[in-house]
Amino acid sequence: MVGPKRHFLPLILISLAAFIFYSFHHSSLPSSILESNPTSTFPNPIRTQSSPNFTFVIKVLAFNRLAALSRCLRSLAAAHYLADRVHLHLHIDHFAPDNASHVDPKLREAHQILEFVDGFDWKFGEKVVHYRTGNVGLQAQWLEAWWPSSDHEFAFVVEDDLEVSPLYYEFVKALIMNFYYNASNYSPSIFGVSLQRARFVPGKHGNKLQLDDQTRLFLYQLVGTWGQILFPKPWKEFRLWYDENKAKGNKPFLEGMVTTGWYKKMGERIWTPWFIKFIQSRGYFNIYTNLLHERALSVSHRDAGVNYGKTAGPDSKLLEEKSLDFNLLEVQPLRSLRWYDFCFREVHPGKVATNLEELGSLLHSLQKQDSVFLVNLFGVSDAISRNLLCHFERLDIRNYILMGPPSDSLFDLARRGHPVINVDKFISSVGLSKFTSQGLSFETIKGILAKTYAIKKCIENRYNTWVMDGSMLLTSDLFLSESEDSNGDFFVANNLELFYAKSSSSSQKIWVDGFVSKVVAMAESLAGKDSATHGSLSFVYVVIKLLEQNGARIRRVDENSFATKIGSGSETSLRDKKLVYWSSEMELNSIQKWLDEFNLWSIDSDLSCTAVVCHKS
Ligand SMILES: *[C@@H]1O[C@H](CO)[C@@H](O)[C@H](O)[C@H]1NC(C)=O
Ligand SMILES: *[C@@H]1O[C@H](CO)[C@@H](O)[C@H](O)[C@H]1NC(C)=O
Ligand SMILES: *[C@@H]1O[C@H](CO)[C@@H](O)[C@H](O)[C@H]1NC(C)=O
């Protein structure tokens, strides 16, 4: 695959090749992963067939390297296909226009390639040759290689300088059966399987790519271009997404990613920045192997051509049958696999707590910090919650739990790796579904009770707890440490639904079952009154009143000292403010306008963060 002007790619890829694979021992998190209701988190749109008949199509992308192509096809033909029908589609790019004196050798080269593929015997299925009339380059070669003809067709995209292991197909088939056709291991987040050895972390300042020796399979957001199996639904989605963004003149910029730099230099000659941006916006993942000893099921010979100025040689060792020292076809269940983002930071998708016990194990799976944020998303739009999460990422706030009534968007946040509490189920699990109140006050009460129970669990688990609303945005984390250092077990602002409970022996003595019952009783009685008093039906109001009765040490702070209310006409410089908030009645458009003005609107039209921000973990 050689295009006309591809001077930058070789340097970049050669420097990638310099990445060393570290395989350290990795401390493991408690395995109490919450699988409370996986079906509500991971709806399963794929019809499970007892013996699915999927179609497997190999898409070879070739150009002018006959020797490489011949090695590639020989390795594909030497693989074990288990009597399955497997099709071979060859996409041969045309040479770029040149001055007439140079055309003849290029024509000869092209004819040799065509003659070779015509004569190549493929006995496993149909062989189709697609010879271009003009040079389209790598991006179009990849993107146009495939439009899935059904949800049961899988494509394996192979650039011509790859060589595959004879074992690759059996392995891929085992993965397809396990992760696509077995409902208990299915996740709509998985877009494919990469057979190359993972070595590259695209997020700037990301973690080193390290896995323990026990890990055979893991999930990672990055697409691999050296042997990538694509699943039909996500690929079709990507093609449509690309179409729309390309047509509207959008660019696949994603701050904080090395690949965005590639795009800025090479533009439309490469395709991965588009796919990476799409993956970021959907929160999808790729399956990778960790076969140890630098082994992989596909290796790139990195021959001189489009990607390399001169031949760089294989980056990994091909897995050979005779050196197989483990059972390649033994596939672990999905819930035992680890998931990593573009920073190679572990994420925990699908965590939905529906009762106190699950909240307990969710807390155990959080990173080791001493504070947790409970964020109330009731009545908060998707855009606002997604923007808030981008700021958490920027500020490296990882201990948060989102609370909201069950909804598609709440479960989607969980699918993307944000822990959530399904407030309705949570409330029923503690026996509080008996309320007869209706409408808004009922939702408010549920929120109050869920927070009260959740704080109790947090205090017991030695977590200091922040309770905040989705209609607030932290702009700095300084404010947190200041407050945590102060005296007082509880912290409250005068007119904000912001609350802090320190985990101390004195707070643990106050926040007991009896206290929780009092909160329930008070919320119930306030809700029973006429709507005029519903203004006082807030978590902070109820809890502070009862804490005062218990003689708790409460620190009160004037919110104007650290927070700015937007849309109030009194916005000043944000420089010394640590939080912005707004009225829950404010329209999304106005909120966005204000936040934009303060440079705090950090999502794009797909509601995904405009930047990836890595912090070492
Ligand atoms: C699979 O395909 C074969 C051949 O087309 C057909 O005979 C068989 O019924 C199919 N099985 C299923 C489960 O669809
Ligand atoms: C055609 O190719 C030759 C050989 O590389 C080169 O010297 C010449 O400048 C080229 N002519 C044009 C018009 O590009
Ligand atoms: C589906 O996956 C589950 C969990 O890994 C496993 O126990 C079960 O045997 C699998 N079913 C089939 C038909 O392979």
XYZ file of C-alpha atoms and ligand atoms in Angstrom:
659
model
C 0.000 0.000 0.000
C 1.936 2.972 -1.195
C 0.432 6.364 -1.783
C 1.957 9.471 -3.256
C 2.955 11.644 -0.318
C 3.299 9.711 2.855
C 6.437 11.056 4.368
C 5.289 11.452 7.947
C 3.793 8.099 8.637
C 7.054 6.131 8.580
C 8.604 8.212 11.335
C 5.575 7.968 13.520
C 5.101 4.277 13.107
C 8.745 3.548 13.611
C 8.651 5.469 16.843
C 5.590 3.485 17.857
C 7.552 0.366 17.241
C 9.947 1.572 19.878
C 7.316 1.088 22.538
C 8.338 -1.686 24.792
C 5.853 -4.096 26.111
C 5.957 -4.290 29.864
C 4.346 -7.118 31.619
C 4.322 -6.269 35.243
C 2.258 -7.777 37.878
C -0.835 -5.714 38.264
C -2.609 -5.497 41.579
C -6.074 -6.828 41.154
C -9.244 -5.149 42.274
C -11.815 -7.103 44.187
C -13.699 -9.223 41.737
C -17.078 -8.292 43.141
C -18.247 -6.919 39.842
C -21.877 -6.057 39.905
C -23.767 -8.167 37.495
C -27.009 -7.404 39.232
C -29.010 -6.907 36.113
C -26.796 -7.138 33.105
C -29.698 -7.317 30.728
C -30.894 -3.868 31.702
C -27.392 -2.499 31.228
C -26.440 -4.464 28.163
C -29.554 -5.034 26.118
C -28.942 -7.897 23.768
C -30.071 -7.011 20.278
C -28.490 -10.027 18.613
C -30.812 -12.942 18.114
C -29.118 -15.880 19.727
C -29.093 -18.816 17.357
C -28.353 -22.275 18.537
C -25.929 -22.757 15.681
C -25.357 -19.378 14.128
C -24.408 -19.271 10.480
C -22.204 -16.261 10.332
C -20.306 -15.196 7.253
C -16.617 -14.459 7.477
C -15.045 -12.290 4.807
C -11.340 -11.585 4.601
C -10.675 -8.155 3.111
C -7.126 -7.920 1.865
C -5.960 -4.387 1.113
C -3.173 -4.469 -1.429
C -1.273 -2.118 -3.671
C 2.005 -2.825 -5.365
C 3.957 -5.169 -3.143
C 3.813 -8.550 -4.803
C 6.180 -10.348 -2.456
C 4.315 -9.110 0.603
C 0.927 -9.916 -0.851
C 2.025 -13.385 -1.763
C 3.332 -14.030 1.775
C 0.083 -12.651 3.190
C -2.179 -14.798 1.018
C -0.096 -17.899 1.622
C -0.493 -17.457 5.372
C -4.243 -16.896 5.011
C -4.606 -20.027 2.911
C -2.591 -22.049 5.413
C -4.979 -21.315 8.277
C -7.457 -23.906 9.582
C -10.975 -23.021 8.510
C -12.767 -25.991 10.114
C -14.736 -26.702 6.933
C -16.404 -23.266 7.231
C -16.909 -21.181 4.135
C -14.631 -18.165 4.300
C -14.532 -15.602 1.511
C -11.518 -13.723 0.242
C -12.001 -10.217 -1.141
C -8.971 -8.479 -2.561
C -9.013 -4.702 -2.839
C -6.165 -3.568 -5.022
C -5.442 0.132 -5.069
C -4.292 1.763 -8.304
C -1.031 3.634 -8.662
C -1.139 7.391 -8.503
C -0.860 9.426 -11.698
C 2.703 10.206 -12.587
C 4.543 11.611 -15.572
C 4.301 9.452 -18.602
C 7.890 8.257 -18.550
C 7.198 6.417 -15.297
C 3.985 4.728 -16.178
C 5.295 1.578 -17.786
C 7.007 0.022 -14.769
C 3.944 0.780 -12.679
C 1.634 -0.814 -15.181
C 3.883 -3.861 -15.237
C 3.804 -4.035 -11.438
C 0.025 -3.791 -11.382
C -0.351 -6.490 -14.001
C 1.925 -8.800 -12.066
C -0.210 -8.340 -8.991
C -3.406 -9.001 -10.920
C -1.917 -12.042 -12.586
C -0.850 -13.358 -9.218
C -4.227 -12.918 -7.519
C -6.034 -14.360 -10.536
C -3.909 -17.437 -10.324
C -4.163 -17.703 -6.558
C -6.253 -20.659 -5.511
C -8.677 -19.986 -2.654
C -10.590 -23.092 -1.853
C -12.481 -21.997 1.271
C -15.094 -19.773 -0.321
C -15.431 -17.226 -3.062
C -12.561 -15.061 -4.182
C -13.444 -11.571 -5.394
C -10.966 -9.091 -6.853
C -11.684 -5.381 -6.793
C -9.136 -3.470 -8.856
C -9.377 0.312 -8.585
C -9.206 2.681 -11.544
C -7.495 5.417 -9.569
C -5.449 5.762 -6.427
C -7.699 6.080 -3.381
C -5.201 5.625 -0.545
C -5.503 3.945 2.795
C -8.580 5.708 4.133
C -10.890 4.786 1.283
C -9.340 1.325 1.025
C -10.342 0.628 4.627
C -13.665 2.414 4.714
C -14.936 1.164 1.387
C -13.703 -2.346 1.952
C -16.902 -3.317 3.676
C -20.552 -2.618 4.082
C -21.941 -5.482 6.175
C -24.659 -7.314 4.314
C -26.212 -8.478 7.593
C -25.701 -8.512 11.352
C -24.145 -11.933 10.893
C -21.312 -10.997 8.579
C -17.845 -10.358 9.999
C -14.920 -8.807 8.189
C -11.236 -9.394 8.768
C -9.256 -6.517 7.305
C -5.710 -7.452 6.362
C -3.126 -5.092 4.949
C -0.807 -6.819 2.517
C 2.302 -6.803 4.698
C 0.619 -8.880 7.380
C 1.133 -12.512 8.048
C -1.352 -14.489 10.108
C -0.998 -17.517 12.325
C -2.612 -20.731 11.040
C -4.556 -20.714 14.321
C -6.163 -17.339 13.851
C -9.508 -18.433 12.432
C -10.290 -21.041 15.079
C -9.516 -18.445 17.695
C -11.615 -15.720 16.075
C -14.498 -18.104 15.626
C -14.357 -19.041 19.309
C -14.487 -15.334 20.188
C -17.396 -14.643 17.848
C -19.356 -17.546 19.305
C -18.576 -16.444 22.835
C -18.806 -12.653 22.649
C -21.362 -12.185 19.896
C -23.648 -15.210 19.959
C -23.635 -16.144 23.627
C -26.088 -13.738 25.270
C -24.422 -14.035 28.658
C -21.139 -12.735 27.248
C -22.519 -10.223 24.796
C -21.842 -6.522 25.080
C -22.979 -3.928 22.527
C -19.778 -2.039 23.387
C -17.509 -4.489 21.579
C -16.652 -3.434 18.030
C -14.230 -6.182 17.069
C -11.098 -8.179 17.734
C -7.531 -7.133 17.112
C -5.065 -9.919 16.439
C -1.985 -7.759 16.714
C -0.017 -7.334 19.880
C -1.151 -4.205 21.744
C 1.740 -1.860 22.296
C 0.522 1.658 21.789
C -1.322 4.007 24.162
C -2.687 6.973 22.175
C -3.698 9.145 25.145
C -0.923 11.620 25.932
C 0.614 10.999 29.361
C -1.305 7.738 29.536
C -0.271 4.670 31.476
C 2.227 2.161 30.235
C 0.584 -0.757 28.574
C 1.065 -3.418 31.184
C -0.857 -6.570 31.927
C -0.248 -9.497 34.168
C 0.804 -12.861 32.783
C -2.549 -14.432 33.591
C -4.405 -12.090 31.262
C -5.118 -13.767 27.905
C -7.860 -11.456 26.683
C -8.665 -7.873 27.514
C -10.721 -5.018 26.142
C -9.121 -1.833 24.949
C -10.620 1.129 23.124
C -7.926 1.379 20.475
C -8.465 -0.054 17.001
C -5.644 -2.197 15.650
C -4.710 -1.879 12.001
C -2.591 -5.011 11.797
C -5.228 -7.695 11.715
C -8.572 -6.270 12.791
C -11.833 -8.214 12.838
C -14.796 -5.886 12.597
C -18.246 -6.644 13.969
C -21.067 -5.671 11.625
C -23.262 -3.382 13.707
C -20.586 -1.023 15.048
C -18.908 -0.835 11.638
C -22.134 0.120 9.922
C -22.710 2.697 12.637
C -19.227 4.032 12.031
C -19.742 4.327 8.280
C -22.927 6.335 8.853
C -21.280 8.483 11.513
C -18.293 9.163 9.250
C -20.597 10.040 6.391
C -22.457 12.554 8.458
C -19.389 14.146 9.999
C -17.507 14.265 6.711
C -20.480 15.811 4.950
C -20.854 18.471 7.624
C -17.195 19.395 7.466
C -16.439 18.162 11.005
C -12.917 17.066 11.856
C -12.019 14.063 14.008
C -10.092 16.197 16.476
C -9.770 14.775 19.937
C -7.475 16.804 22.156
C -4.972 14.889 24.215
C -4.557 12.129 21.634
C -1.388 11.408 19.708
C -3.539 10.334 16.771
C -4.987 13.830 16.434
C -1.458 15.002 15.676
C -1.266 12.393 12.927
C -4.507 13.669 11.472
C -3.284 17.250 11.540
C -0.262 16.204 9.498
C -1.750 13.614 7.213
C -5.415 14.513 7.031
C -7.521 12.226 4.910
C -4.654 9.941 3.983
C -5.298 7.953 7.165
C -8.534 6.671 8.593
C -7.791 5.778 12.221
C -8.367 9.279 13.698
C -11.949 9.099 12.413
C -12.524 5.696 13.864
C -10.922 6.685 17.166
C -13.160 9.726 17.433
C -16.183 7.550 16.713
C -15.131 5.024 19.374
C -14.706 7.830 21.873
C -18.167 9.158 21.145
C -19.815 5.728 21.471
C -17.683 4.333 24.293
C -16.815 1.133 22.396
C -14.035 -1.404 22.955
C -11.922 -3.878 21.004
C -10.873 -7.361 22.139
C -7.105 -7.880 22.352
C -4.934 -10.847 23.200
C -2.014 -11.027 25.576
C -0.210 -14.147 24.377
C 3.099 -13.328 26.130
C 6.629 -13.690 24.710
C 5.826 -11.039 22.071
C 3.475 -13.458 20.363
C 0.476 -12.479 18.283
C -1.949 -14.057 15.836
C -1.050 -11.526 13.183
C 2.159 -9.640 12.662
C 3.083 -6.817 10.371
C 6.332 -7.156 8.477
C 6.300 -3.401 8.180
C 7.626 -3.558 4.662
C 8.785 -0.478 2.833
C 5.753 1.188 1.356
C 2.957 3.452 2.474
C 3.725 3.206 6.164
C 7.481 2.698 6.167
C 10.232 4.369 4.197
C 12.235 1.193 4.495
C 11.431 -2.234 5.781
C 11.232 -2.250 9.579
C 10.669 -5.961 10.077
C 8.059 -7.795 12.126
C 6.975 -6.191 15.373
C 5.959 -9.462 17.045
C 6.310 -13.198 16.740
C 3.661 -15.202 15.028
C 1.967 -17.725 17.295
C 2.977 -21.161 16.083
C 1.117 -24.378 16.683
C 4.153 -26.213 17.948
C 4.891 -23.575 20.576
C 1.334 -23.464 21.871
C 1.663 -23.741 25.632
C -1.920 -22.925 26.575
C -5.416 -23.623 25.322
C -6.042 -20.920 22.766
C -9.716 -21.787 22.397
C -10.566 -21.528 26.067
C -12.451 -18.250 26.209
C -13.110 -16.533 29.501
C -16.511 -15.085 30.365
C -16.893 -11.385 29.615
C -17.266 -10.412 33.252
C -13.781 -11.654 34.068
C -12.111 -9.462 31.437
C -10.592 -6.075 32.122
C -11.457 -2.981 30.154
C -9.006 -0.193 29.330
C -9.561 3.246 27.853
C -7.353 5.311 25.517
C -5.141 6.202 28.498
C -4.807 2.504 29.267
C -6.619 3.177 32.481
C -8.917 0.457 33.686
C -12.629 1.213 33.429
C -15.494 -0.755 34.918
C -18.462 -0.840 32.601
C -21.901 -2.024 33.578
C -21.897 -1.148 37.254
C -25.421 -0.515 38.389
C -26.129 -0.670 42.110
C -29.698 -1.552 42.978
C -29.262 -2.210 46.695
C -26.955 -1.481 49.613
C -24.899 -4.604 49.166
C -24.162 -3.781 45.546
C -23.321 -0.224 46.539
C -20.860 -1.727 49.000
C -19.055 -3.735 46.338
C -19.184 -0.768 43.997
C -17.399 1.309 46.634
C -14.780 -1.419 46.985
C -14.073 -1.287 43.272
C -13.399 2.456 43.318
C -9.879 3.739 43.148
C -8.153 4.105 46.458
C -8.983 7.639 47.388
C -10.781 8.685 50.484
C -13.685 10.616 49.026
C -16.602 9.761 46.837
C -19.004 12.048 44.979
C -22.662 11.182 44.840
C -24.124 13.091 41.922
C -27.855 13.469 41.650
C -28.866 13.313 37.997
C -32.589 13.577 38.532
C -33.953 16.114 36.070
C -30.520 16.692 34.531
C -30.240 16.522 30.746
C -27.858 14.102 29.039
C -25.704 16.930 27.731
C -25.242 18.401 31.207
C -24.350 15.083 32.796
C -21.911 14.226 30.024
C -20.286 17.654 30.351
C -19.962 17.137 34.093
C -18.224 13.804 33.527
C -15.714 15.430 31.165
C -14.809 17.815 33.979
C -14.422 14.942 36.408
C -12.014 13.393 33.911
C -10.090 16.635 33.596
C -9.874 17.058 37.370
C -8.988 13.377 37.820
C -12.008 12.801 40.007
C -12.630 9.084 39.668
C -14.664 8.294 42.714
C -18.133 9.264 41.784
C -21.443 7.509 41.648
C -24.267 8.846 39.547
C -27.747 8.556 40.990
C -30.865 8.671 38.921
C -34.128 7.004 38.076
C -33.776 4.096 35.628
C -33.523 5.349 32.064
C -31.729 4.499 28.851
C -29.304 7.326 29.393
C -28.500 6.207 32.949
C -27.784 2.671 31.730
C -25.771 4.039 28.837
C -23.572 5.909 31.297
C -23.050 2.639 33.157
C -22.204 0.861 29.890
C -19.525 3.487 29.307
C -17.964 2.760 32.676
C -19.580 5.327 34.971
C -20.963 3.697 38.123
C -24.620 4.424 38.767
C -27.294 3.825 41.355
C -30.691 2.916 39.971
C -32.579 4.983 42.531
C -35.975 3.319 42.049
C -34.667 -0.178 42.691
C -32.380 1.063 45.428
C -35.307 2.635 47.264
C -37.457 -0.484 46.890
C -34.610 -2.631 48.177
C -34.588 -0.759 51.483
C -38.350 -1.172 51.727
C -39.341 2.375 50.945
C -41.517 1.863 47.900
C -44.647 2.257 49.985
C -44.870 6.006 49.427
C -48.108 7.127 47.948
C -46.916 10.569 46.918
C -46.943 11.242 43.242
C -45.048 13.346 40.798
C -42.239 15.714 41.491
C -42.233 15.501 45.273
C -42.097 11.721 45.063
C -39.002 11.921 42.869
C -37.467 14.418 45.285
C -38.185 12.156 48.240
C -36.672 9.181 46.500
C -33.560 11.242 45.876
C -33.346 12.333 49.516
C -33.734 8.810 50.806
C -31.320 7.281 48.341
C -28.671 9.847 49.289
C -29.256 9.251 52.997
C -28.808 5.502 52.639
C -25.871 5.869 50.280
C -24.046 8.228 52.663
C -24.492 5.743 55.477
C -22.864 3.061 53.344
C -20.049 5.415 52.344
C -19.319 6.488 55.926
C -19.269 2.856 57.012
C -16.800 2.103 54.224
C -14.567 4.972 55.356
C -15.335 7.218 52.439
C -15.867 10.919 52.920
C -18.892 11.747 50.844
C -19.737 14.712 48.692
C -23.325 15.045 47.589
C -23.917 17.332 44.657
C -26.481 18.029 41.994
C -26.012 17.679 38.268
C -26.820 21.378 38.008
C -23.370 22.193 39.365
C -19.961 22.012 37.828
C -16.681 21.792 39.673
C -14.028 23.878 37.995
C -11.234 23.041 40.360
C -10.603 20.405 42.939
C -8.822 22.675 45.403
C -11.969 23.408 47.218
C -12.327 19.791 48.146
C -9.102 19.376 50.023
C -9.644 22.660 51.856
C -13.010 21.520 53.095
C -11.847 18.078 53.951
C -9.075 19.436 56.100
C -11.396 21.593 58.125
C -12.939 20.788 61.447
C -16.477 19.594 61.467
C -17.968 16.333 60.348
C -20.348 17.947 57.908
C -20.068 20.788 55.505
C -22.903 22.666 53.946
C -23.350 25.759 51.837
C -26.227 28.052 52.644
C -28.271 27.829 49.484
C -26.801 24.991 47.496
C -27.652 21.334 47.275
C -24.042 20.609 48.140
C -23.215 18.586 51.188
C -20.177 16.893 52.650
C -20.034 14.168 55.245
C -16.693 13.194 56.658
C -16.160 9.585 57.535
C -15.221 9.822 61.197
C -16.176 7.939 64.274
C -18.416 10.811 65.329
C -20.216 10.988 61.980
C -20.614 7.229 62.024
C -22.264 7.513 65.443
C -24.752 10.058 64.138
C -25.560 8.527 60.751
C -27.140 5.355 62.096
C -30.370 3.562 61.267
C -32.300 5.747 63.692
C -31.088 8.859 61.919
C -32.044 7.445 58.548
C -35.541 6.684 59.857
C -35.883 10.281 61.028
C -34.934 11.521 57.570
C -37.552 9.236 56.075
C -40.206 10.445 58.499
C -39.399 14.099 57.980
C -39.296 13.837 54.196
C -42.584 11.999 54.276
C -44.260 14.587 56.423
C -42.929 17.500 54.364
C -44.133 15.842 51.171
C -47.550 15.297 52.678
C -48.019 19.022 53.204
C -49.359 21.289 50.510
C -47.188 22.226 47.602
C -46.297 25.605 49.104
C -43.866 23.915 51.461
C -42.263 21.783 48.791
C -39.605 24.401 48.410
C -38.145 23.168 51.687
C -38.239 19.604 50.465
C -34.570 19.326 49.784
C -31.937 16.903 50.946
C -29.757 19.576 52.510
C -32.702 21.193 54.295
C -33.950 17.960 55.835
C -30.574 16.567 56.756
C -29.163 19.737 58.275
C -32.270 20.184 60.399
C -31.882 16.685 61.813
C -28.111 16.928 62.167
C -28.554 20.090 64.215
C -30.964 18.270 66.497
C -28.271 15.642 66.980
C -25.676 18.208 67.884
C -23.471 17.379 64.903
C -20.436 19.511 64.099
C -21.516 21.348 60.967
C -19.415 23.819 59.070
C -21.498 26.381 57.183
C -20.041 28.228 54.290
C -21.322 31.109 52.237
C -21.473 29.719 48.707
C -20.539 33.103 47.254
C -17.053 32.569 48.598
C -16.415 29.670 46.246
C -19.254 29.434 43.766
C -20.790 31.487 40.997
C -24.346 31.214 39.873
C -24.628 31.577 36.142
C -27.522 33.426 34.617
C -27.936 35.502 37.759
C -26.379 38.649 36.350
C -23.672 38.579 38.979
C -21.077 36.444 37.225
C -17.625 37.715 37.853
C -14.340 36.263 36.898
C -14.275 32.567 37.537
C -10.641 32.639 38.441
C -11.188 32.376 42.169
C -14.342 30.260 41.971
C -14.360 26.557 42.307
C -17.865 25.744 41.331
C -20.536 27.113 39.041
C -24.199 26.326 39.393
C -27.477 27.322 37.893
C -31.156 27.183 38.543
C -32.756 23.842 37.726
C -35.296 25.820 35.711
C -32.674 27.221 33.364
C -32.952 26.113 29.738
C -30.234 23.885 28.331
C -29.425 26.419 25.618
C -28.731 29.165 28.126
C -26.695 26.881 30.353
C -24.620 25.858 27.375
C -24.168 29.481 26.316
C -22.928 30.479 29.755
C -20.648 27.513 30.199
C -19.279 28.060 26.718
C -18.459 31.608 27.655
C -16.503 30.413 30.669
C -14.794 27.727 28.605
C -16.563 25.044 30.586
C -18.566 23.446 27.801
C -16.414 20.434 27.037
C -18.575 18.225 24.851
C -19.216 18.111 21.135
C -22.417 17.539 19.204
C -22.170 13.803 19.958
C -22.183 14.730 23.665
C -18.717 13.275 24.001
C -15.740 14.961 25.618
C -13.703 17.087 23.227
C -10.549 15.934 24.984
C -9.077 12.784 26.433
C -7.242 13.647 29.629
C -4.926 10.992 30.985
C -3.671 10.898 34.556
C -1.193 8.332 35.706
C -2.779 5.656 37.798
C -26.868 -22.570 7.915
O -26.614 -22.567 6.532
C -26.842 -23.806 5.889
C -26.414 -23.690 4.442
O -26.857 -22.481 3.905
C -28.330 -24.187 6.038
O -28.574 -25.428 5.460
C -28.683 -24.240 7.530
O -30.052 -24.465 7.687
C -28.318 -22.924 8.206
N -28.519 -23.049 9.629
C -29.102 -22.097 10.371
C -29.220 -22.395 11.830
O -29.542 -21.058 9.914
C 9.201 12.879 -14.473
O 10.027 11.942 -13.805
C 11.405 12.155 -13.902
C 12.147 11.032 -13.260
O 11.857 10.977 -11.881
C 11.732 13.517 -13.306
O 13.123 13.781 -13.455
C 10.916 14.596 -13.989
O 11.140 15.824 -13.337
C 9.433 14.254 -13.927
N 8.686 15.246 -14.681
C 7.598 15.857 -14.178
C 6.918 16.804 -15.094
O 7.206 15.674 -13.045
C -22.219 -18.917 27.379
O -21.414 -18.260 28.326
C -21.547 -18.731 29.654
C -20.710 -17.826 30.549
O -19.400 -17.730 30.090
C -21.093 -20.183 29.715
O -21.239 -20.663 31.025
C -21.939 -20.995 28.737
O -21.459 -22.331 28.699
C -21.874 -20.404 27.346
N -22.816 -21.088 26.475
C -22.416 -21.703 25.369
C -23.512 -22.318 24.553
O -21.239 -21.779 25.034
